Amino acid sequence: MRDFPSCFGETGVQVADASCSSVSTKSSQNVVTCVYKCKLLGQSCLISITWSKNFMGQCLSVEIDDLLNQCLCKVDVKPSLFSKRKGSKCLELNSGEVDLFWDLSSAKFGSGPEPLEGYYLALVCNGKMVLLIGDLMKEARKKTNSTPAPSAAIFISKKENIFGSRVFGTKAQFCHNGPVHGLTIECDTINDDDPCLVIRIDSKTEMKVKRLKWKFRGNQIIWIDGLPVEVFWDVHNWLFGTDFGSAIFMFQTCLSAEKLWDSQTYSDPWPCSQSFREPKSQVLGFSLILYAWKNE
């Protein structure tokens, strides 16, 4: 979690802050980070799973933090170890031990760093399966000899770099155990004198922002799977940046009652120092943060 930008901090999101431009997870590197909240040995923890792909190959990193974002332990599976494609490791926390198991020997990858199928990654604590991702569930339970935990980990956030020239696409799951949707962001800032921003879910247009040069930052509420999803965008770098910086989008599924009643279409551009707040109940919702890099 600690590699999330400071502008998307625990107390608020400050899209226009200069620190956001330093978020430059290298545009040449594909990175996806998924964060889960769970209890381990009686302690609430955040589990960050980062898949990355660079010129050296695939990498996997698993980090366990407390709710103050203090790292309790971390495991890196580097490209040289990926040849084995399976393994396990005992992780020592302050109050005991948990076991991490993974099997990527049959994993299938697409253009991104995250495996699509044929794999599992599991975290076991006291014989209970706290976290299990991937589609090889039977294999994971057999290998770990564990039973499901009474309260399993909850998927709370995802951070991803996406690339394109005019259209940017990814897969998105907006609630824990909910359906996976196709999400596309379309914006032509080079050939259009008056660019607009279009966001589609499963090919259906859910949001369109015209006069983008005036509304390069803003927020709007859309509805997905019966849930209100607040979309924040900052495309300043695309329109006015001196280099090929990324635009930033956040999809937040947990909203305060005040925002639900006051769901205006979109806001006017913010002053550079203005920030918007994440709801206090954020831990019960889901956040998808996308860095969209233009391939010019």
mmCIF file with all atom_site columns, C-alpha atoms in Angstrom, residues 5 40 44 46 63 75 138 149 178 188 198 201 219 221 235 237 241 248 256 260 263 265 293:
data_model
loop_
_atom_site.group_PDB
_atom_site.id
_atom_site.type_symbol
_atom_site.label_atom_id
_atom_site.label_alt_id
_atom_site.label_comp_id
_atom_site.label_asym_id
_atom_site.label_entity_id
_atom_site.label_seq_id
_atom_site.pdbx_PDB_ins_code
_atom_site.Cartn_x
_atom_site.Cartn_y
_atom_site.Cartn_z
_atom_site.occupancy
_atom_site.B_iso_or_equiv
_atom_site.pdbx_formal_charge
_atom_site.auth_seq_id
_atom_site.auth_comp_id
_atom_site.auth_asym_id
_atom_site.auth_atom_id
_atom_site.pdbx_PDB_model_num
ATOM 1  C CA . PRO A 1 5   ? 0.828   8.065   -4.340  1.00 0.00 ? 5   PRO A CA 1
ATOM 2  C CA . LEU A 1 40  ? -4.285  -12.059 10.739  1.00 0.00 ? 40  LEU A CA 1
ATOM 3  C CA . SER A 1 44  ? -6.341  -6.024  11.034  1.00 0.00 ? 44  SER A CA 1
ATOM 4  C CA . LEU A 1 46  ? -3.678  -4.853  4.469   1.00 0.00 ? 46  LEU A CA 1
ATOM 5  C CA . GLU A 1 63  ? 3.456   -7.144  1.311   1.00 0.00 ? 63  GLU A CA 1
ATOM 6  C CA . VAL A 1 75  ? 8.123   -11.280 -0.128  1.00 0.00 ? 75  VAL A CA 1
ATOM 7  C CA . LYS A 1 138 ? -9.137  -27.096 -5.495  1.00 0.00 ? 138 LYS A CA 1
ATOM 8  C CA . ALA A 1 149 ? -11.390 -18.756 7.231   1.00 0.00 ? 149 ALA A CA 1
ATOM 9  C CA . GLY A 1 178 ? -19.007 -8.878  -8.012  1.00 0.00 ? 178 GLY A CA 1
ATOM 10 C CA . ASP A 1 188 ? -8.441  12.257  -28.265 1.00 0.00 ? 188 ASP A CA 1
ATOM 11 C CA . VAL A 1 198 ? -15.893 9.229   -22.592 1.00 0.00 ? 198 VAL A CA 1
ATOM 12 C CA . ILE A 1 201 ? -18.694 0.044   -19.021 1.00 0.00 ? 201 ILE A CA 1
ATOM 13 C CA . ASN A 1 219 ? -15.939 14.154  -10.479 1.00 0.00 ? 219 ASN A CA 1
ATOM 14 C CA . ILE A 1 221 ? -21.416 9.752   -10.017 1.00 0.00 ? 221 ILE A CA 1
ATOM 15 C CA . VAL A 1 235 ? -6.285  14.813  -17.436 1.00 0.00 ? 235 VAL A CA 1
ATOM 16 C CA . ASN A 1 237 ? -0.988  16.230  -18.072 1.00 0.00 ? 237 ASN A CA 1
ATOM 17 C CA . GLY A 1 241 ? 1.784   18.793  -19.646 1.00 0.00 ? 241 GLY A CA 1
ATOM 18 C CA . ILE A 1 248 ? -5.288  9.808   -13.316 1.00 0.00 ? 248 ILE A CA 1
ATOM 19 C CA . SER A 1 256 ? -21.253 9.372   1.909   1.00 0.00 ? 256 SER A CA 1
ATOM 20 C CA . LEU A 1 260 ? -25.590 10.686  -2.817  1.00 0.00 ? 260 LEU A CA 1
ATOM 21 C CA . SER A 1 263 ? -24.999 14.011  -6.991  1.00 0.00 ? 263 SER A CA 1
ATOM 22 C CA . THR A 1 265 ? -23.245 15.768  -13.002 1.00 0.00 ? 265 THR A CA 1
ATOM 23 C CA . TRP A 1 293 ? -0.172  6.721   -20.233 1.00 0.00 ? 293 TRP A CA 1
#
